[in-house]
Coordinates of C-alpha atoms in Angstrom, one line a residue:
Chain A
X1 CA 8.5 -30.0 -30.7
X2 CA 10.9 -27.7 -32.5
X3 CA 14.0 -29.4 -33.9
X4 CA 17.3 -28.3 -32.5
X5 CA 19.3 -26.2 -34.8
X6 CA 23.0 -25.0 -34.9
X7 CA 25.9 -24.3 -37.0
X8 CA 29.6 -25.2 -37.0
X9 CA 32.3 -22.9 -35.8
X10 CA 35.8 -23.3 -36.8
X11 CA 38.1 -22.3 -34.0
X12 CA 41.1 -20.3 -34.9
X13 CA 43.7 -18.3 -32.9
X14 CA 42.9 -14.6 -32.4
X15 CA 44.6 -12.4 -35.0
X16 CA 46.2 -9.2 -33.7
X17 CA 44.4 -6.1 -34.8
X18 CA 41.4 -7.9 -36.3
X19 CA 38.6 -8.2 -33.7
X20 CA 35.0 -9.1 -33.8
X21 CA 32.6 -11.0 -35.9
X22 CA 31.1 -9.8 -39.1
X23 CA 27.7 -11.0 -39.9
X24 CA 26.5 -10.5 -43.5
X25 CA 22.9 -11.2 -44.3
X26 CA 22.0 -11.5 -47.9
X27 CA 18.9 -12.5 -49.9
X28 CA 16.5 -10.7 -47.5
X29 CA 12.8 -11.4 -47.9
X30 CA 10.7 -8.8 -49.7
X31 CA 8.7 -7.8 -46.6
X32 CA 12.0 -7.3 -44.6
X33 CA 13.4 -5.1 -47.4
X34 CA 10.2 -3.0 -47.3
X35 CA 10.4 -2.7 -43.6
X36 CA 14.0 -1.6 -43.8
X37 CA 13.1 1.1 -46.4
X38 CA 10.0 2.4 -44.8
X39 CA 11.6 5.7 -43.7
X40 CA 11.2 5.0 -39.9
X41 CA 13.2 1.9 -39.4
X42 CA 16.6 3.5 -39.2
X43 CA 15.6 6.2 -36.8
X44 CA 13.7 3.7 -34.6
X45 CA 16.7 1.3 -34.6
X46 CA 19.0 4.1 -33.7
X47 CA 16.8 5.2 -30.8
X48 CA 16.4 1.6 -29.6
X49 CA 20.1 0.9 -29.7
X50 CA 20.7 4.2 -27.9
X51 CA 18.3 3.3 -25.1
X52 CA 19.0 -0.4 -24.9
X53 CA 22.8 0.0 -24.5
X54 CA 22.9 3.3 -22.7
X55 CA 24.8 1.7 -19.9
X56 CA 27.5 0.5 -22.2
X57 CA 27.8 3.1 -24.9
X58 CA 30.8 5.4 -24.4
X59 CA 32.1 3.3 -21.6
X60 CA 33.0 0.0 -23.0
X61 CA 31.5 0.0 -26.5
X62 CA 31.0 2.2 -29.5
X63 CA 28.2 1.4 -31.8
X64 CA 27.9 2.8 -35.3
X65 CA 24.8 2.6 -37.6
X66 CA 25.7 3.1 -41.2
X67 CA 29.0 4.7 -40.1
X68 CA 27.2 7.2 -37.8
X69 CA 28.2 6.8 -34.1
X70 CA 25.2 6.3 -31.8
X71 CA 25.1 8.4 -28.7
X72 CA 23.8 6.9 -25.5
X73 CA 20.4 8.0 -24.3
X74 CA 21.0 10.6 -21.6
X75 CA 18.6 10.6 -18.7
X76 CA 19.3 12.1 -15.4
X77 CA 17.5 12.1 -12.1
X78 CA 17.4 14.6 -9.2
X79 CA 19.8 13.8 -6.4
X80 CA 16.9 13.7 -4.0
X81 CA 15.8 10.2 -5.0
X82 CA 14.7 7.0 -3.1
X83 CA 16.5 3.8 -3.6
X84 CA 16.5 0.3 -2.3
X85 CA 18.5 -2.9 -2.8
X86 CA 17.8 -6.5 -2.3
X87 CA 19.5 -9.7 -3.2
X88 CA 17.9 -13.1 -4.0
X89 CA 20.5 -15.9 -4.6
X90 CA 23.0 -14.6 -7.1
X91 CA 20.7 -11.8 -8.4
X92 CA 21.0 -8.4 -7.0
X93 CA 18.3 -5.8 -7.6
X94 CA 18.6 -2.1 -7.2
X95 CA 15.5 0.1 -7.4
X96 CA 15.7 3.9 -7.8
X97 CA 12.8 6.4 -8.1
X98 CA 12.8 10.1 -8.2
X99 CA 12.2 13.2 -10.3
X100 CA 13.7 13.3 -13.8
X101 CA 16.2 16.1 -14.3
X102 CA 15.3 18.3 -17.2
X103 CA 17.2 21.3 -18.6
X104 CA 14.7 24.1 -19.2
X105 CA 12.1 22.0 -21.0
X106 CA 9.0 20.5 -19.6
X107 CA 8.8 16.9 -18.4
X108 CA 8.3 14.6 -21.3
X109 CA 6.1 11.6 -21.3
X110 CA 8.5 9.5 -23.3
X111 CA 11.1 9.7 -20.5
X112 CA 8.6 9.1 -17.7
X113 CA 8.0 5.7 -16.0
X114 CA 10.2 2.8 -15.2
X115 CA 13.4 1.7 -17.0
X116 CA 14.5 -1.8 -16.3
X117 CA 18.0 -3.1 -17.0
X118 CA 19.3 -6.7 -16.9
X119 CA 23.1 -6.9 -16.6
X120 CA 23.2 -3.4 -18.1
X121 CA 20.9 -4.0 -21.0
X122 CA 17.6 -2.1 -21.0
X123 CA 14.6 -4.3 -21.4
X124 CA 11.9 -1.8 -20.6
X125 CA 11.8 1.9 -21.4
X126 CA 9.7 4.5 -19.7
X127 CA 7.1 1.9 -18.9
X128 CA 3.8 3.2 -17.4
X129 CA 1.7 0.1 -17.8
X130 CA 0.3 -2.5 -15.4
X131 CA 3.5 -4.5 -16.1
X132 CA 5.4 -2.1 -13.8
X133 CA 2.6 -1.7 -11.3
X134 CA 0.7 1.4 -12.7
X135 CA -2.6 -0.4 -12.1
X136 CA -4.3 2.1 -9.8
X137 CA -5.2 -0.4 -7.0
X138 CA -2.9 -1.8 -4.5
X139 CA 0.1 -0.7 -6.5
X140 CA 1.1 2.6 -8.1
X141 CA -1.7 4.9 -9.4
X142 CA -2.7 4.7 -13.0
X143 CA -0.3 7.0 -14.8
X144 CA -1.6 10.5 -15.4
X145 CA 0.1 13.6 -16.9
X146 CA 0.9 14.9 -13.5
X147 CA 3.2 11.9 -13.1
X148 CA 5.4 12.9 -16.0
X149 CA 8.4 13.9 -13.8
X150 CA 8.5 10.3 -12.4
X151 CA 11.7 8.5 -13.3
X152 CA 12.3 5.0 -12.0
X153 CA 15.2 2.7 -12.7
X154 CA 15.5 -1.0 -11.8
X155 CA 18.9 -2.7 -12.2
X156 CA 19.1 -6.5 -12.1
X157 CA 22.6 -8.0 -12.0
X158 CA 23.6 -11.6 -12.0
X159 CA 26.6 -13.7 -13.0
X160 CA 24.2 -16.2 -14.5
X161 CA 22.1 -14.5 -17.2
X162 CA 19.6 -17.3 -16.9
X163 CA 18.6 -16.1 -13.5
X164 CA 17.6 -12.6 -14.8
X165 CA 13.9 -11.7 -15.3
X166 CA 14.2 -11.2 -19.0
X167 CA 12.6 -13.0 -21.9
X168 CA 14.6 -15.3 -24.1
X169 CA 15.0 -12.5 -26.7
X170 CA 16.4 -10.3 -23.9
X171 CA 14.0 -7.6 -25.0
X172 CA 11.2 -7.8 -22.5
X173 CA 10.3 -8.9 -19.0
X174 CA 9.4 -12.4 -18.0
X175 CA 6.5 -11.7 -15.8
X176 CA 6.5 -15.2 -14.3
X177 CA 10.0 -14.6 -12.9
X178 CA 10.0 -14.7 -9.1
X179 CA 12.6 -12.0 -8.7
X180 CA 10.5 -9.8 -11.0
X181 CA 7.4 -10.3 -8.9
X182 CA 9.3 -9.5 -5.7
X183 CA 11.0 -6.4 -7.4
X184 CA 7.6 -5.2 -8.5
X185 CA 6.4 -5.0 -4.9
X186 CA 9.6 -3.1 -3.9
X187 CA 8.9 -0.8 -6.9
X188 CA 5.5 0.0 -5.4
X189 CA 7.0 0.8 -2.0
X190 CA 9.8 3.0 -3.4
X191 CA 7.7 4.6 -6.2
X192 CA 4.7 5.6 -4.1
X193 CA 6.7 8.1 -2.2
X194 CA 7.4 9.9 -5.5
X195 CA 3.9 9.6 -6.9
X196 CA 2.5 10.7 -3.6
X197 CA 4.7 13.8 -3.7
X198 CA 3.7 14.6 -7.3
X199 CA 0.0 14.1 -6.5
X200 CA 0.4 16.7 -3.7
X201 CA 2.2 19.1 -6.0
X202 CA -0.5 19.3 -8.6
X203 CA -3.9 20.8 -8.0
X204 CA -7.1 18.9 -8.9
X205 CA -7.8 21.3 -11.8
X206 CA -4.6 20.0 -13.5
X207 CA -2.8 23.3 -13.1
X208 CA 0.8 22.2 -13.5
X209 CA 3.6 23.2 -11.3
X210 CA 6.5 24.8 -13.1
X211 CA 9.5 22.5 -13.6
X212 CA 11.9 24.9 -11.7
X213 CA 9.8 24.3 -8.5
X214 CA 10.1 20.5 -8.9
X215 CA 13.8 20.8 -9.8
X216 CA 14.4 22.6 -6.5
X217 CA 12.7 19.7 -4.7
X218 CA 14.5 17.1 -6.6
X219 CA 18.0 18.5 -6.2
X220 CA 21.0 18.6 -8.5
X221 CA 21.0 16.3 -11.6
X222 CA 22.9 13.0 -11.3
X223 CA 23.2 10.2 -13.8
X224 CA 20.6 7.5 -13.2
X225 CA 23.2 4.9 -13.7
X226 CA 25.3 6.3 -10.9
X227 CA 22.1 6.7 -8.8
X228 CA 21.3 3.1 -9.4
X229 CA 24.6 1.8 -8.1
X230 CA 24.7 4.1 -5.0
X231 CA 23.7 2.9 -1.6
X232 CA 20.1 3.0 -0.4
X233 CA 18.7 6.4 0.3
X234 CA 15.4 8.1 1.2
X235 CA 13.5 10.7 -0.8
X236 CA 13.2 13.8 1.5
X237 CA 9.8 15.3 1.2
X238 CA 9.8 19.1 1.0
X239 CA 7.1 19.8 3.6
X240 CA 5.9 23.3 2.9
X241 CA 5.6 23.2 -0.8
X242 CA 2.1 21.7 -1.2
X243 CA -0.6 24.2 -2.5
X244 CA -3.0 25.5 0.2
X245 CA -5.8 26.5 -2.1
X246 CA -7.3 25.0 -5.2
X247 CA -9.9 26.2 -7.5
X248 CA -13.1 24.3 -7.9
X249 CA -14.9 24.5 -11.2
X250 CA -17.8 22.5 -12.5
X251 CA -20.8 22.7 -14.8
X252 CA -24.2 23.0 -13.3
X253 CA -27.7 23.4 -14.8
X254 CA -28.9 27.0 -14.8
X255 CA -32.3 25.6 -13.7
X256 CA -30.7 24.0 -10.6
X257 CA -28.8 27.3 -9.7
X258 CA -32.1 29.2 -10.0
X259 CA -33.9 26.6 -7.9
X260 CA -31.2 27.0 -5.1
X261 CA -31.5 30.9 -5.4
X262 CA -35.2 30.6 -5.1
X263 CA -35.0 28.2 -2.1
X264 CA -32.7 30.6 -0.4
X265 CA -34.9 33.6 -1.4
X266 CA -31.9 35.3 -2.9
X267 CA -32.5 35.7 -6.6
X268 CA -29.5 36.9 -8.6
X269 CA -27.1 35.2 -6.3
X270 CA -25.2 33.7 -9.2
X271 CA -23.4 30.4 -9.8
X272 CA -20.2 31.4 -8.0
X273 CA -22.1 32.4 -4.8
X274 CA -24.3 29.3 -4.9
X275 CA -21.3 27.1 -5.3
X276 CA -19.6 28.8 -2.3
X277 CA -22.8 28.6 -0.2
X278 CA -23.4 24.9 -0.9
X279 CA -19.7 24.1 -0.3
X280 CA -19.7 25.8 3.0
X281 CA -23.0 24.2 4.0
X282 CA -21.5 20.7 3.3
X283 CA -18.3 21.6 5.2
X284 CA -20.3 22.8 8.2
X285 CA -23.1 20.2 8.4
X286 CA -21.6 17.1 7.0
X287 CA -17.9 17.4 7.8
X288 CA -18.4 19.3 11.0
X289 CA -16.0 22.2 10.2
X290 CA -16.7 25.9 10.1
X291 CA -15.9 27.5 6.8
Chain B
X1 CA -4.9 15.9 4.4
X2 CA -7.7 13.9 6.1
X3 CA -8.1 15.0 9.7
X4 CA -7.8 12.6 12.6
X5 CA -11.0 11.0 13.8
X6 CA -9.6 11.3 17.3
X7 CA -10.8 14.9 17.1
X8 CA -14.4 13.8 17.5
X9 CA -14.6 10.2 18.5
X10 CA -14.3 9.2 22.2
X11 CA -11.9 6.3 21.7
X12 CA -11.8 5.5 25.4
X13 CA -15.3 4.1 25.5
X14 CA -15.4 1.5 22.8
X15 CA -15.8 -1.9 24.3
X16 CA -15.7 -3.9 21.1
X17 CA -12.5 -2.1 20.0
X18 CA -10.9 -2.9 23.4
X19 CA -12.0 -6.5 23.1
X20 CA -10.4 -6.7 19.7
X21 CA -7.2 -5.2 21.1
X22 CA -7.1 -7.8 23.9
X23 CA -7.7 -10.6 21.3
X24 CA -4.9 -9.3 19.2
X25 CA -2.5 -9.2 22.2
X26 CA -3.5 -12.7 23.1
X27 CA -2.8 -13.8 19.6
X28 CA 0.6 -12.3 19.9
X29 CA 1.0 -13.9 23.3
X30 CA 0.6 -17.3 21.5
X31 CA 3.6 -16.4 19.4
X32 CA 5.6 -15.2 22.3
X33 CA 5.3 -18.7 23.9
X34 CA 7.3 -20.0 20.9
X35 CA 9.8 -17.2 21.1
X36 CA 8.6 -15.5 17.9
X37 CA 7.6 -12.3 19.8
X38 CA 9.9 -11.1 22.5
X39 CA 11.1 -7.8 24.0
X40 CA 13.6 -7.3 21.1
X41 CA 10.7 -6.8 18.7
X42 CA 9.5 -3.5 17.5
X43 CA 5.9 -2.3 17.4
X44 CA 4.7 0.1 14.8
X45 CA 1.1 1.4 15.2
X46 CA -1.1 4.4 15.0
X47 CA -1.5 5.5 18.6
X48 CA -3.6 8.7 18.2
X49 CA -3.8 10.4 21.5
X50 CA -4.8 7.4 23.7
X51 CA -2.0 4.9 22.8
X52 CA -4.2 2.0 24.1
X53 CA -2.5 -0.6 21.9
X54 CA 0.9 0.7 22.9
X55 CA 0.1 0.3 26.6
X56 CA -1.1 -3.3 26.0
X57 CA 1.8 -4.3 23.8
X58 CA 4.3 -3.0 26.4
X59 CA 2.5 -4.4 29.4
X60 CA 1.8 -7.9 28.1
X61 CA 4.6 -8.5 25.6
X62 CA 7.4 -6.4 27.2
X63 CA 8.1 -4.6 23.9
X64 CA 9.8 -1.2 24.4
X65 CA 10.8 -0.1 20.9
X66 CA 7.7 1.6 19.4
X67 CA 6.8 4.0 16.7
X68 CA 3.4 5.7 16.4
X69 CA 2.5 7.2 13.0
X70 CA 0.3 10.3 12.9
X71 CA -0.3 11.6 9.3
X72 CA -2.3 14.7 10.3
X73 CA 0.2 17.6 10.9
X74 CA -2.4 19.5 12.8
X75 CA -3.0 16.6 15.2
X76 CA 0.6 15.5 15.5
X77 CA 1.5 17.9 18.5
X78 CA -1.4 16.5 20.5
X79 CA -0.3 13.0 19.7
X80 CA 3.3 13.8 20.9
X81 CA 1.9 15.5 24.0
X82 CA -0.1 12.5 25.0
X83 CA 2.6 9.9 24.2
X84 CA 2.8 7.9 27.5
X85 CA 6.3 6.4 27.3
X86 CA 9.7 7.8 26.4
X87 CA 10.5 4.8 24.2
X88 CA 7.6 5.6 21.8
X89 CA 8.7 7.8 18.8
X90 CA 5.7 9.7 17.4
X91 CA 6.3 10.5 13.7
X92 CA 4.3 12.9 11.5
X93 CA 4.4 10.6 8.5
X94 CA 2.0 8.6 6.3
X95 CA 2.3 4.8 6.3
X96 CA 3.5 4.9 2.7
X97 CA 6.4 7.3 3.5
X98 CA 7.3 5.4 6.7
X99 CA 7.4 2.0 5.0
X100 CA 9.4 3.3 2.0
X101 CA 12.1 4.7 4.3
X102 CA 12.1 2.1 7.0
X103 CA 15.4 0.2 7.1
X104 CA 15.1 -1.3 10.6
X105 CA 16.2 -5.0 10.6
X106 CA 14.4 -6.0 13.8
X107 CA 11.3 -8.2 13.7
X108 CA 8.4 -5.9 13.8
X109 CA 4.7 -6.0 14.6
X110 CA 2.8 -3.6 12.4
X111 CA -0.8 -2.7 13.3
X112 CA -2.1 -0.3 10.7
X113 CA -5.3 0.7 12.5
X114 CA -7.0 3.0 9.9
X115 CA -10.3 4.6 10.4
X116 CA -10.6 5.1 6.7
X117 CA -12.6 3.2 4.2
X118 CA -10.8 0.7 2.0
X119 CA -9.0 2.4 -0.9
X120 CA -6.0 2.1 -3.2
X121 CA -3.7 3.7 -0.6
X122 CA -4.5 1.1 2.0
X123 CA -4.1 -1.9 -0.4
X124 CA -0.8 -0.3 -1.6
X125 CA 0.3 0.0 2.1
X126 CA -0.4 -3.8 2.4
X127 CA 1.8 -4.4 -0.7
X128 CA 4.6 -2.4 1.0
X129 CA 4.2 -4.5 4.1
X130 CA 4.9 -7.5 1.9
X131 CA 8.4 -6.0 1.3
X132 CA 9.1 -4.9 4.8
X133 CA 7.9 -7.7 7.1
X134 CA 10.7 -9.8 8.5
X135 CA 10.4 -13.5 9.2
X136 CA 8.7 -13.8 12.5
X137 CA 7.0 -10.5 12.1
X138 CA 3.3 -9.6 12.3
X139 CA 1.1 -7.4 10.2
X140 CA -2.5 -6.4 11.0
X141 CA -4.7 -3.9 9.1
X142 CA -8.0 -2.5 10.4
X143 CA -10.3 -0.6 8.2
X144 CA -13.8 1.0 8.2
X145 CA -16.0 -1.7 6.7
X146 CA -19.2 0.2 5.8
X147 CA -19.7 2.1 2.5
X148 CA -17.5 5.3 2.9
X149 CA -19.2 8.7 2.7
X150 CA -18.6 9.0 -1.0
X151 CA -20.5 5.7 -1.6
X152 CA -23.0 5.9 1.2
X153 CA -25.9 7.2 -0.9
X154 CA -24.8 5.7 -4.2
X155 CA -26.6 2.8 -5.8
X156 CA -25.0 -0.6 -5.7
X157 CA -23.9 -0.5 -9.4
X158 CA -22.2 2.8 -8.8
X159 CA -20.4 1.4 -5.8
X160 CA -19.2 -1.5 -7.9
X161 CA -17.9 0.9 -10.5
X162 CA -16.0 2.8 -7.8
X163 CA -14.4 -0.5 -6.7
X164 CA -13.5 -1.5 -10.2
X165 CA -12.0 1.9 -10.9
X166 CA -10.0 2.3 -7.7
X167 CA -9.3 -1.3 -6.6
X168 CA -9.1 -2.9 -10.0
X169 CA -6.9 -5.9 -9.3
X170 CA -9.0 -6.9 -6.2
X171 CA -12.4 -6.3 -7.6
X172 CA -12.5 -8.8 -10.4
X173 CA -14.8 -11.3 -8.7
X174 CA -17.1 -8.7 -7.0
X175 CA -20.7 -8.4 -8.0
X176 CA -23.4 -5.8 -7.5
X177 CA -24.8 -7.9 -4.7
X178 CA -21.5 -7.6 -2.8
X179 CA -22.1 -3.9 -2.6
X180 CA -25.2 -4.2 -0.4
X181 CA -24.9 -2.5 3.0
X182 CA -25.3 -5.8 4.8
X183 CA -22.6 -7.5 2.7
X184 CA -20.2 -4.6 2.7
X185 CA -18.1 -5.8 5.7
X186 CA -17.6 -9.2 4.1
X187 CA -16.7 -7.5 0.8
X188 CA -14.1 -5.4 2.6
X189 CA -12.8 -8.5 4.3
X190 CA -12.4 -10.3 1.0
X191 CA -10.4 -7.5 -0.5
X192 CA -8.2 -7.3 2.5
X193 CA -7.5 -11.0 2.3
X194 CA -6.7 -10.7 -1.4
X195 CA -4.4 -7.8 -0.8
X196 CA -2.5 -9.7 1.9
X197 CA -2.3 -12.7 -0.3
X198 CA -1.0 -10.6 -3.2
X199 CA 1.5 -8.7 -1.0
X200 CA 3.2 -11.8 0.2
X201 CA 2.9 -14.1 -2.8
X202 CA 6.4 -13.3 -4.0
X203 CA 8.1 -14.1 -0.7
X204 CA 10.1 -17.2 -0.8
X205 CA 11.5 -17.0 2.7
X206 CA 8.3 -17.7 4.5
X207 CA 4.5 -17.9 4.4
X208 CA 2.1 -15.3 5.6
X209 CA -0.8 -16.7 7.6
X210 CA -3.6 -14.1 7.8
X211 CA -5.5 -16.1 10.5
X212 CA -6.4 -13.2 12.7
X213 CA -9.8 -12.0 11.2
X214 CA -12.1 -10.0 13.3
X215 CA -15.2 -7.9 12.7
X216 CA -16.6 -5.6 15.3
X217 CA -18.8 -2.6 15.8
X218 CA -19.0 0.1 18.4
X219 CA -20.5 2.8 16.3
X220 CA -19.6 1.5 12.9
X221 CA -18.5 -1.8 11.4
X222 CA -14.8 -2.4 11.3
X223 CA -12.7 -5.3 10.0
X224 CA -9.3 -6.4 11.0
X225 CA -7.1 -8.9 9.1
X226 CA -3.6 -9.9 10.0
X227 CA -1.2 -12.6 10.9
X228 CA 2.4 -13.8 10.9
X229 CA 5.1 -14.3 8.3
X230 CA 6.8 -17.5 9.4
X231 CA 8.9 -20.3 8.0
X232 CA 7.0 -23.5 7.4
X233 CA 8.6 -25.2 10.4
X234 CA 8.0 -22.4 12.8
X235 CA 4.4 -21.9 11.8
X236 CA 2.9 -25.2 12.8
X237 CA 3.5 -24.9 16.5
X238 CA 2.3 -21.3 16.6
X239 CA -0.8 -22.1 14.5
X240 CA -1.6 -25.1 16.8
X241 CA -1.3 -22.8 19.9
X242 CA -3.7 -20.2 18.3
X243 CA -6.2 -22.9 17.4
X244 CA -6.1 -24.2 20.9
X245 CA -6.3 -20.8 22.8
X246 CA -8.4 -18.8 20.3
X247 CA -10.3 -21.5 18.4
X248 CA -13.0 -19.1 17.4
X249 CA -10.6 -16.6 15.7
X250 CA -8.9 -19.1 13.4
X251 CA -11.9 -20.3 11.5
X252 CA -11.1 -18.9 8.1
X253 CA -13.8 -16.2 8.3
X254 CA -14.0 -13.0 10.4
X255 CA -15.0 -13.6 14.0
X256 CA -17.8 -11.2 14.9
X257 CA -17.3 -9.6 18.3
X258 CA -20.7 -9.4 20.0
X259 CA -21.9 -6.3 21.9
X260 CA -23.4 -7.5 25.1
X261 CA -24.4 -4.4 27.0
X262 CA -24.7 -6.2 30.3
X263 CA -25.2 -4.8 33.8
X264 CA -22.7 -5.7 36.4
X265 CA -25.1 -8.1 38.1
X266 CA -25.8 -9.9 34.7
X267 CA -22.1 -10.1 34.0
X268 CA -21.4 -11.8 37.3
X269 CA -24.0 -14.4 36.4
X270 CA -22.4 -14.8 32.9
X271 CA -19.0 -15.2 34.5
X272 CA -20.2 -18.0 36.7
X273 CA -22.4 -19.7 34.1
X274 CA -19.8 -20.0 31.3
X275 CA -17.1 -21.3 33.6
X276 CA -19.1 -24.1 35.1
X277 CA -18.9 -27.5 33.5
X278 CA -22.7 -28.0 33.9
X279 CA -24.4 -26.2 31.1
X280 CA -27.7 -26.1 33.1
X281 CA -26.2 -24.6 36.2
X282 CA -28.5 -22.3 38.3
X283 CA -26.7 -19.3 36.9
X284 CA -27.3 -20.4 33.3
X285 CA -31.0 -21.0 34.1
X286 CA -31.2 -17.6 35.7
X287 CA -29.8 -16.0 32.5
X288 CA -32.3 -18.0 30.4
X289 CA -35.1 -16.7 32.6
X290 CA -33.9 -13.2 31.9
X291 CA -34.2 -13.8 28.2
X292 CA -30.6 -14.7 27.3
X293 CA -30.1 -17.6 24.9
X294 CA -27.5 -20.3 24.5
X295 CA -25.8 -18.4 21.7
X296 CA -25.3 -15.5 24.1
X297 CA -23.6 -17.8 26.6
X298 CA -21.4 -19.3 23.9
X299 CA -20.3 -15.9 22.6
X300 CA -19.6 -14.7 26.1
X301 CA -17.5 -17.9 26.8
X302 CA -15.3 -17.0 23.8
X303 CA -14.7 -13.5 25.0
X304 CA -14.6 -14.1 28.8
X305 CA -11.0 -13.1 29.0
X306 CA -11.2 -10.2 26.7
X307 CA -14.3 -8.1 27.5
X308 CA -13.3 -4.8 29.2
X309 CA -15.0 -3.4 32.3
X310 CA -15.7 0.3 32.5
X311 CA -16.4 2.1 35.7
X312 CA -17.6 5.6 36.3
X313 CA -16.4 7.6 39.3
X314 CA -18.3 10.7 40.2
X315 CA -16.3 13.4 41.7

């Protein structure tokens, strides 16, 4: 059993013009010093602060790192998003999923997936793992490059922080939390509409659809934070946009192609014709459709 | 988009399917006796062009708020054309889209009567049902329980690989032996049960009882699993009623609907034999002399109220 620990605080009246607490850490361990000076630490810390406190930065707090003001992570979503709310006890949960809004650039993997906030603090960033349901069976599909436009945001709010589904370090999700388990099922319900739409937009040969096409379907960019606090809404599926034709390409043994040509008594037919002939045969005889 | 099987299957002549429908309606009738199912409820199903389940739900349960989902856009006009009642809304939507957008607060009976083989979309639909079903609501899922076309000619180990890849969370305990053709319906049943259990495990407002478990075959093996989401107090009376009226259904394993293929004269003998207190009645003896066995009589007794009668009229 770990011994309880604590420190004394001397209470004093607030001094006008002097706010806050200064924490000075001295005599750092050698390994900590090395980590701080490894060249990546500061940029990683900056990014982490920018993402973790994106809900607060610029609104109610200013954070500086070595005197440089940190900007909040900007991520926007198309106004055609799906959202859902539910409440369990004192905890409210708002789930939003849609297509990320990008300005001219392609959809980036680092901004795709689920972002989870507890009382405004981000505890998961762009998660595409089984933790947020990307398992491929019974939940969301396993994440693939075609899902890069997916942006989902989950907002938990409670007057009692103990009720929120975060870990004691407030930097991760407590998977055993009942509200998290329930939210995860709602995330599947809301998120599947978006993954289903994205699946239908991309052909099987991984030919990507241009971002402007998706932007048209997703609507005008809005802040995810304002989307997260808006009332429940539905993602409107653009019906006519799905591709009608896809290209089929696969490798086949030359000997097998020759064998089919010989069987059909049509030497020189070629791989393309053999492919089309066998495809049509299957469509007609197995599926029962005329080509 | 997968085309509707109603294009090429004559759904009006499937006695086992009709028996299943009647069993399901009787199961819901047990709930209606306790007020759980009433005319305020909503029914969401997949009516195709025949709407048999919709007819039964309206006639026997008095429900007149109904939605039929037809995912195939080419088939949707025929589904709308054949819709029998004005109070049925036929929507050209997938189950996933419908469930994601459904905000209706009424107690609903969902019957997702797929003709597809079990896949990640269906298990995900069950997950969504876990978020949508209200206390007092019912959810049933029917799926094709034979190896689907893509697996039909595959070896058992390849079938297992497919399950592990596409239904990962539910395939952990599956073995190569579970992929045998003969065991496939049981495997599908086990996955459906696991999917329902998972879907409702986070619900704190009630317990889902998946006690309706039926396996049947007209042309192919099909499995249905479903039940009710109820509070602990409400469930005991309902479960007691089901165990009394449908004891063969609530046994913790799928009830297999037998195909009898009886003539009308044989059927009259069966009707008399299974309703007499004397197990060695003249009618029972006549049936035995025709080669029928006690198991046939027992199975017929279970289904006496539910077997349909078909008649042909020649014009």
